[in-house]
Amino acid sequence: EPEVTQTPSHQVTQMGQEVILRCVPISNHLYFYWYRQILGQKVEFLVSFYNNEISEKSEIFDDQFSVERPDGSNFTLKIRSTKLEDSAMYFCASSSMTAYEQYFGPGTRLTVT
Amino acid sequence: AQSVTQLGSHVSVSEGALVLLRCNYSSSVPPYLFWYVQYPNQGLQLLLKYTTGATLVKGINGFEAEFKKSETSFHLTKPSAHMSDAAEYFCAVSSAANDYKLSFGAGTTVTVRA
């Protein structure tokens, strides 16, 4: 069964460093998303991406964040200069043309020290 | 705007007992409603969804949920809990008007007593 994959599973970085979180969505999907979950809090929407551009972003997704689909398979989230409060589990999701169901990857746990 | 409220952050049930997880939503447009389950150290797995049509929807692992527009609710039930149901459960809402982005509730942790 097709699935969304994410790498790395755990990333530790120092404050101020750049990180890139990688995702491989399901191959025939067209909509891509990033969410995050700070420990003990609810899952929050960050950004949606369709047709090679951002279709919507939350207020969390400021200028420090960017997304890219550099080739036909990968979907990346870059945090330019990490802060302590960026520590969270980051989930990638994708959905097909109907967009009703989003399939989630296993997440990347980002720890900023 | 859309939002979800899950009543009860923690539910404890005996094995074989009914599982009932409550979810109320707020949406200014017709909603799509979802339940996701998260097992420890894993991602979010879709349990079931309501988009249109039949208001009682069945999902995986014996779970079902009923969309009640008049009550703005989408409660999740399972007649008989199993030890493997211990996990965190998230209710979520989306809509075409909001680019299908999911708004999640705070989650309910289910523990199952032997």
mmCIF file with all atom_site columns, C-alpha atoms in Angstrom, chain B residues 48-100:
data_model
loop_
_atom_site.group_PDB
_atom_site.id
_atom_site.type_symbol
_atom_site.label_atom_id
_atom_site.label_alt_id
_atom_site.label_comp_id
_atom_site.label_asym_id
_atom_site.label_entity_id
_atom_site.label_seq_id
_atom_site.pdbx_PDB_ins_code
_atom_site.Cartn_x
_atom_site.Cartn_y
_atom_site.Cartn_z
_atom_site.occupancy
_atom_site.B_iso_or_equiv
_atom_site.pdbx_formal_charge
_atom_site.auth_seq_id
_atom_site.auth_comp_id
_atom_site.auth_asym_id
_atom_site.auth_atom_id
_atom_site.pdbx_PDB_model_num
ATOM 1  C CA . LEU B 1 48  ? -13.012 7.195  9.151  1.00 0.00 ? 48  LEU B CA 1
ATOM 2  C CA . LYS B 1 49  ? -14.422 10.192 7.356  1.00 0.00 ? 49  LYS B CA 1
ATOM 3  C CA . TYR B 1 50  ? -17.690 11.944 6.572  1.00 0.00 ? 50  TYR B CA 1
ATOM 4  C CA . THR B 1 51  ? -17.938 13.973 3.378  1.00 0.00 ? 51  THR B CA 1
ATOM 5  C CA . THR B 1 52  ? -21.495 13.704 2.071  1.00 0.00 ? 52  THR B CA 1
ATOM 6  C CA . GLY B 1 53  ? -24.325 11.164 2.046  1.00 0.00 ? 53  GLY B CA 1
ATOM 7  C CA . ALA B 1 54  ? -24.938 8.665  4.823  1.00 0.00 ? 54  ALA B CA 1
ATOM 8  C CA . THR B 1 55  ? -24.478 10.285 8.199  1.00 0.00 ? 55  THR B CA 1
ATOM 9  C CA . LEU B 1 56  ? -23.412 7.081  9.951  1.00 0.00 ? 56  LEU B CA 1
ATOM 10 C CA . VAL B 1 57  ? -19.964 6.159  8.727  1.00 0.00 ? 57  VAL B CA 1
ATOM 11 C CA . LYS B 1 58  ? -17.988 3.057  9.482  1.00 0.00 ? 58  LYS B CA 1
ATOM 12 C CA . GLY B 1 59  ? -14.237 2.926  9.683  1.00 0.00 ? 59  GLY B CA 1
ATOM 13 C CA . ILE B 1 60  ? -11.435 0.567  10.387 1.00 0.00 ? 60  ILE B CA 1
ATOM 14 C CA . ASN B 1 61  ? -11.031 -1.540 13.524 1.00 0.00 ? 61  ASN B CA 1
ATOM 15 C CA . GLY B 1 62  ? -14.781 -1.578 14.284 1.00 0.00 ? 62  GLY B CA 1
ATOM 16 C CA . PHE B 1 63  ? -15.142 2.169  14.843 1.00 0.00 ? 63  PHE B CA 1
ATOM 17 C CA . GLU B 1 64  ? -18.038 4.240  13.589 1.00 0.00 ? 64  GLU B CA 1
ATOM 18 C CA . ALA B 1 65  ? -19.164 7.843  13.865 1.00 0.00 ? 65  ALA B CA 1
ATOM 19 C CA . GLU B 1 66  ? -22.387 9.707  13.234 1.00 0.00 ? 66  GLU B CA 1
ATOM 20 C CA . PHE B 1 67  ? -22.616 13.189 11.734 1.00 0.00 ? 67  PHE B CA 1
ATOM 21 C CA . LYS B 1 68  ? -25.368 15.168 13.439 1.00 0.00 ? 68  LYS B CA 1
ATOM 22 C CA . LYS B 1 69  ? -25.722 18.555 11.799 1.00 0.00 ? 69  LYS B CA 1
ATOM 23 C CA . SER B 1 70  ? -28.300 19.819 14.302 1.00 0.00 ? 70  SER B CA 1
ATOM 24 C CA . GLU B 1 71  ? -25.901 19.113 17.152 1.00 0.00 ? 71  GLU B CA 1
ATOM 25 C CA . THR B 1 72  ? -22.723 19.978 15.202 1.00 0.00 ? 72  THR B CA 1
ATOM 26 C CA . SER B 1 73  ? -21.296 16.711 16.458 1.00 0.00 ? 73  SER B CA 1
ATOM 27 C CA . PHE B 1 74  ? -19.307 13.790 15.101 1.00 0.00 ? 74  PHE B CA 1
ATOM 28 C CA . HIS B 1 75  ? -18.885 11.402 18.016 1.00 0.00 ? 75  HIS B CA 1
ATOM 29 C CA . LEU B 1 76  ? -16.782 8.258  17.628 1.00 0.00 ? 76  LEU B CA 1
ATOM 30 C CA . THR B 1 77  ? -17.902 4.928  19.053 1.00 0.00 ? 77  THR B CA 1
ATOM 31 C CA . LYS B 1 78  ? -16.830 1.324  19.243 1.00 0.00 ? 78  LYS B CA 1
ATOM 32 C CA . PRO B 1 79  ? -19.124 -1.218 20.902 1.00 0.00 ? 79  PRO B CA 1
ATOM 33 C CA . SER B 1 80  ? -16.391 -3.311 22.515 1.00 0.00 ? 80  SER B CA 1
ATOM 34 C CA . ALA B 1 81  ? -12.944 -1.970 23.392 1.00 0.00 ? 81  ALA B CA 1
ATOM 35 C CA . HIS B 1 82  ? -9.851  -4.013 22.738 1.00 0.00 ? 82  HIS B CA 1
ATOM 36 C CA . MET B 1 83  ? -6.452  -3.551 24.341 1.00 0.00 ? 83  MET B CA 1
ATOM 37 C CA . SER B 1 84  ? -5.080  -2.560 20.940 1.00 0.00 ? 84  SER B CA 1
ATOM 38 C CA . ASP B 1 85  ? -7.396  0.487  20.906 1.00 0.00 ? 85  ASP B CA 1
ATOM 39 C CA . ALA B 1 86  ? -5.169  2.271  23.406 1.00 0.00 ? 86  ALA B CA 1
ATOM 40 C CA . ALA B 1 87  ? -3.983  5.337  21.503 1.00 0.00 ? 87  ALA B CA 1
ATOM 41 C CA . GLU B 1 88  ? -4.643  9.027  20.999 1.00 0.00 ? 88  GLU B CA 1
ATOM 42 C CA . TYR B 1 89  ? -7.628  9.974  18.856 1.00 0.00 ? 89  TYR B CA 1
ATOM 43 C CA . PHE B 1 90  ? -8.024  13.228 16.975 1.00 0.00 ? 90  PHE B CA 1
ATOM 44 C CA . CYS B 1 91  ? -11.159 14.677 15.449 1.00 0.00 ? 91  CYS B CA 1
ATOM 45 C CA . ALA B 1 92  ? -10.607 17.055 12.537 1.00 0.00 ? 92  ALA B CA 1
ATOM 46 C CA . VAL B 1 93  ? -12.651 19.257 10.211 1.00 0.00 ? 93  VAL B CA 1
ATOM 47 C CA . SER B 1 94  ? -11.952 20.630 6.771  1.00 0.00 ? 94  SER B CA 1
ATOM 48 C CA . SER B 1 95  ? -13.870 22.173 3.900  1.00 0.00 ? 95  SER B CA 1
ATOM 49 C CA . ALA B 1 96  ? -13.410 23.103 0.276  1.00 0.00 ? 96  ALA B CA 1
ATOM 50 C CA . ALA B 1 97  ? -13.710 26.758 1.278  1.00 0.00 ? 97  ALA B CA 1
ATOM 51 C CA . ASN B 1 98  ? -10.624 26.373 3.476  1.00 0.00 ? 98  ASN B CA 1
ATOM 52 C CA . ASP B 1 99  ? -8.493  24.625 0.895  1.00 0.00 ? 99  ASP B CA 1
ATOM 53 C CA . TYR B 1 100 ? -9.127  21.316 2.640  1.00 0.00 ? 100 TYR B CA 1
#
